[in-house]
Short mmCIF file of C-alpha atoms and ligand atoms in Angstrom, two decimals:
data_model
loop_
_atom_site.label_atom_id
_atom_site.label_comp_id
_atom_site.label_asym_id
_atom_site.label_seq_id
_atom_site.Cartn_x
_atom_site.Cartn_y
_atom_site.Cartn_z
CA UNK Q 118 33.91 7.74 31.95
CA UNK Q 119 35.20 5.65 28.50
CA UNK Q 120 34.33 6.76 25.83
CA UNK Q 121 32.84 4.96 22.93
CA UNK Q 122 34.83 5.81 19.70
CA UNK Q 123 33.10 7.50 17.15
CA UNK Q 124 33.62 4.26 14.31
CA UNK Q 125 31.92 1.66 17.10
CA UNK Q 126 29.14 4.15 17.78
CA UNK Q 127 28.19 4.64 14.34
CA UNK Q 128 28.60 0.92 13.74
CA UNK Q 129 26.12 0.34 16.50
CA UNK Q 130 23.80 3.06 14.99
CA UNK Q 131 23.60 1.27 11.65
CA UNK Q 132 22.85 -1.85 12.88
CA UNK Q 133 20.02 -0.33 15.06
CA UNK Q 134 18.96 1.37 11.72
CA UNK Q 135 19.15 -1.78 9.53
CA UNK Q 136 17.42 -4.45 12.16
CA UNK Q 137 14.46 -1.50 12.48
CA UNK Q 138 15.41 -2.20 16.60
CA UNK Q 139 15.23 1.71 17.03
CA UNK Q 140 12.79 2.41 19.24
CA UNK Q 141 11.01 4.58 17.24
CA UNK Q 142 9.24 3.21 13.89
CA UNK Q 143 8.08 6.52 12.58
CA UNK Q 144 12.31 8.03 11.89
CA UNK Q 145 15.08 5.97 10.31
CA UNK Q 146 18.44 5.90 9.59
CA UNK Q 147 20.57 4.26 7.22
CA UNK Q 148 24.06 4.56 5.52
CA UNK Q 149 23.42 6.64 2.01
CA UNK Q 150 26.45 4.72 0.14
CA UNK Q 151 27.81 1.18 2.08
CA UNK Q 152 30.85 1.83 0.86
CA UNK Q 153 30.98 5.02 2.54
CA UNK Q 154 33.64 3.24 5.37
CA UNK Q 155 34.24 6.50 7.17
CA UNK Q 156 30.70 6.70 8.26
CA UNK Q 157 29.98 10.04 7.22
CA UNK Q 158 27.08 9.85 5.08
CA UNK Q 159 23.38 9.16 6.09
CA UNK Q 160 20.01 8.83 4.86
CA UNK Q 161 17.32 10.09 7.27
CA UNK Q 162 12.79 9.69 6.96
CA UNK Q 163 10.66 11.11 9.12
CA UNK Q 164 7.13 10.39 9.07
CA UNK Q 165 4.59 12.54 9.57
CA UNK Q 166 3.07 12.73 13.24
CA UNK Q 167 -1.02 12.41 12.79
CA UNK Q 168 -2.96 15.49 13.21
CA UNK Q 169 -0.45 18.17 11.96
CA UNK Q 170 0.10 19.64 9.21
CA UNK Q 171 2.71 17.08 8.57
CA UNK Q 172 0.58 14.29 8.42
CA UNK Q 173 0.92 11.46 5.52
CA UNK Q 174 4.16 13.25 4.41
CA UNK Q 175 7.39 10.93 4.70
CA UNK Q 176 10.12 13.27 5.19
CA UNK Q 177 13.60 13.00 3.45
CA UNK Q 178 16.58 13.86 5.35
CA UNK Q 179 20.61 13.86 4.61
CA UNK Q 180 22.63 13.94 7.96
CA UNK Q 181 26.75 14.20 7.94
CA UNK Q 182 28.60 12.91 10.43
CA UNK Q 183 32.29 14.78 10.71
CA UNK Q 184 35.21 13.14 12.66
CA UNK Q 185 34.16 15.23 15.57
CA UNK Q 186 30.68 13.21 15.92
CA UNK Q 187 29.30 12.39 18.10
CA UNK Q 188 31.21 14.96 20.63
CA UNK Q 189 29.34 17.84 18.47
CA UNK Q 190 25.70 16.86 16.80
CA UNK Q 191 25.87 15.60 13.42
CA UNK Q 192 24.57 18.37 10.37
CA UNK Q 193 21.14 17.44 9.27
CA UNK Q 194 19.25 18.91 6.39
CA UNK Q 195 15.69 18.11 5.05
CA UNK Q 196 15.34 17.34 1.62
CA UNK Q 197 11.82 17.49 1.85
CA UNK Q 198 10.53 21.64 2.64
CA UNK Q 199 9.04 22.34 5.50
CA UNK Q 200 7.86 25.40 7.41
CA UNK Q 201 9.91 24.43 11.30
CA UNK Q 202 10.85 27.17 13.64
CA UNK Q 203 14.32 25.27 14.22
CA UNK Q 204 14.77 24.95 10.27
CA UNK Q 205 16.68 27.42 7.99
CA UNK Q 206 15.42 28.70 4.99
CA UNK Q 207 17.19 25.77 3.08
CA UNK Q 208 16.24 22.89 4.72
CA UNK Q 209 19.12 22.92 7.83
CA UNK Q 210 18.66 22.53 10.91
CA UNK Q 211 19.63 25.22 12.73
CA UNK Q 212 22.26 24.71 15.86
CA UNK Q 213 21.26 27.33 17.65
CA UNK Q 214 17.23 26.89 17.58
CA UNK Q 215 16.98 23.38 18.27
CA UNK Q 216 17.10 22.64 21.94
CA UNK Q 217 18.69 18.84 21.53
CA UNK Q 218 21.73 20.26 19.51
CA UNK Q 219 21.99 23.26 22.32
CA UNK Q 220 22.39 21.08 25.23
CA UNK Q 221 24.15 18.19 23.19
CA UNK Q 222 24.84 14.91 25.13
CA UNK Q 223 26.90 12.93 23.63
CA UNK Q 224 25.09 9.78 24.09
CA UNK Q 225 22.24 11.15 22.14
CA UNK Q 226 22.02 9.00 18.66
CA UNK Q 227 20.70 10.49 15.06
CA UNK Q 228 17.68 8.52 15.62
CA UNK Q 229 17.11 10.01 18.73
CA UNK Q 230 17.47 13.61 16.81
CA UNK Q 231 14.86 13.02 13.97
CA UNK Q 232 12.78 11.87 16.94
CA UNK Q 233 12.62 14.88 18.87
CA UNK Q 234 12.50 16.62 15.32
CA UNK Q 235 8.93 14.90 14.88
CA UNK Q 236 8.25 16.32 17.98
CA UNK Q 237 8.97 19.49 17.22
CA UNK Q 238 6.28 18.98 13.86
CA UNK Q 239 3.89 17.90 17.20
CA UNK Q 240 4.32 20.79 19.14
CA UNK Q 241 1.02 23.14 20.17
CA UNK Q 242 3.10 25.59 18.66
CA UNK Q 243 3.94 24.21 14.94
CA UNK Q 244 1.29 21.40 14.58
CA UNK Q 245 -0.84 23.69 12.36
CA UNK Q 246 2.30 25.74 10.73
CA UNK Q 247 1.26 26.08 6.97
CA UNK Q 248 3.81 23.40 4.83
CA UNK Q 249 5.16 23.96 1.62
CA UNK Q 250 3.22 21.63 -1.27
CA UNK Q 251 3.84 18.17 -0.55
CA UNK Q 252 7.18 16.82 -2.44
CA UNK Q 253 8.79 20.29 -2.71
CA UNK Q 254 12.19 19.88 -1.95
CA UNK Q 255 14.72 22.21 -1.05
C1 NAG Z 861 4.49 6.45 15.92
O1 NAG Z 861 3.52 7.45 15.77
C2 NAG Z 861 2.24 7.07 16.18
C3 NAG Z 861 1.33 8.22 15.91
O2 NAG Z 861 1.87 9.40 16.48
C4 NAG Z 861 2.23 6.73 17.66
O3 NAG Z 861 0.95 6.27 18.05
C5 NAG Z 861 3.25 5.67 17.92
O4 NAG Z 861 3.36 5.45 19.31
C6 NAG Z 861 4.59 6.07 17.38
N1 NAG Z 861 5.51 4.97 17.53
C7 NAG Z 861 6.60 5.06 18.24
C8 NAG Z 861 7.35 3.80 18.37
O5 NAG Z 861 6.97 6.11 18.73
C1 NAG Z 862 19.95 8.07 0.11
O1 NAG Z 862 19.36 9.21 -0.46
C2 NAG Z 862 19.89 9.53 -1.73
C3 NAG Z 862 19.33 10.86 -2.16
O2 NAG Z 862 18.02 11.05 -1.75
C4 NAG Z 862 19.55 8.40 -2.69
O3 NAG Z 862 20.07 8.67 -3.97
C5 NAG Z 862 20.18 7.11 -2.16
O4 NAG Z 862 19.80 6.01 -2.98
C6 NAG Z 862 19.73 6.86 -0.74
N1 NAG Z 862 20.46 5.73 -0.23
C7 NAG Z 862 19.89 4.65 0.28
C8 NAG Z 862 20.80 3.57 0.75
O5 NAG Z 862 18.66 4.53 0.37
C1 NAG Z 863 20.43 30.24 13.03
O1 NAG Z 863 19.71 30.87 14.08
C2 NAG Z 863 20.39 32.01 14.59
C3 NAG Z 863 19.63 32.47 15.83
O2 NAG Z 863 18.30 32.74 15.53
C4 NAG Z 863 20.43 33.05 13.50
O3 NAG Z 863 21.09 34.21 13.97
C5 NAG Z 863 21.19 32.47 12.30
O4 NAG Z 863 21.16 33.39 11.24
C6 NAG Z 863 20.57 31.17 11.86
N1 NAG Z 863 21.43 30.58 10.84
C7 NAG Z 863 21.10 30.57 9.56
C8 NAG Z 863 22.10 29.96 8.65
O5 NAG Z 863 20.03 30.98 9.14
#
């Protein structure tokens, strides 16, 4: 299998995240500095899925992407507090509770992560988890 070096797969991620051609409209991602040129930097929202305790709240997010990505899963971090199993108690995401970072493919994009992070906020289990005052941040 060839595989796609990690410069032209981020490249291909921003332009997903500036066009808005992700598939999903409720996450984004974006560059936090264009002049970052090594890619490592990134800006992350999710929105709130309807019906949780989550809902109306637009979620900040800073992601890093080391050299390594994306052979490991990029570090991501909410800004914004929540109360998520898979969360540390300062806003990281923790490697070893979220399924998508345990089995990592490497094909799997940030978007894709803040995606199945929403559905984690969906889940029977943490749709009603009691959330920190909206705006707190970490
Ligand atoms: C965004 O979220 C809404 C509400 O959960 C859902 O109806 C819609 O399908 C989602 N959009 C995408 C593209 O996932
Ligand atoms: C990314 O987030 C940081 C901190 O929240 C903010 O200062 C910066 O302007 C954001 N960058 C973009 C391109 O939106
Ligand atoms: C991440 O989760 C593991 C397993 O539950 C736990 O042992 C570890 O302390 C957590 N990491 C942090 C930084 O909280």
């Amino acid at each position: 299998m060839v595989e796609v070096p990690r410069n032209f797969r981020l490249l291909e991620e921003l332009e997903a995240g500036e066009k808005g051609t992700g598939s999903n409209q409720n996450v984004s991602v974006g560059l936090r500095d264009t002049s970052d040129i090594y890619f490592h930097f990134w800006n992350g929202t999710i929105v709130g899925p309807p019906s949780t305790t989550f809902e109306y709240r637009i979620l900040s997010l800073e992601i890093y992407c080391d050299e390594s990505y994306p052979k490991v899963p990029p570090h991501i971090r909410f800004l914004s507090k929540v109360n998520l199993p898979c969360v540390d108690p300062d806003g990281t995401v923790n490697r070893s509770k979220f399924l998508l970072f345990k089995n990592w493919d490497r094909r799997t994009t940030m978007e894709t992560c803040l995606s199945e992070l929403r559905k984690e906020m969906a889940s029977p289990a943490n749709r009603k988890l009691p959330q920190p005052p909206e705006g707190s941040v970490y």
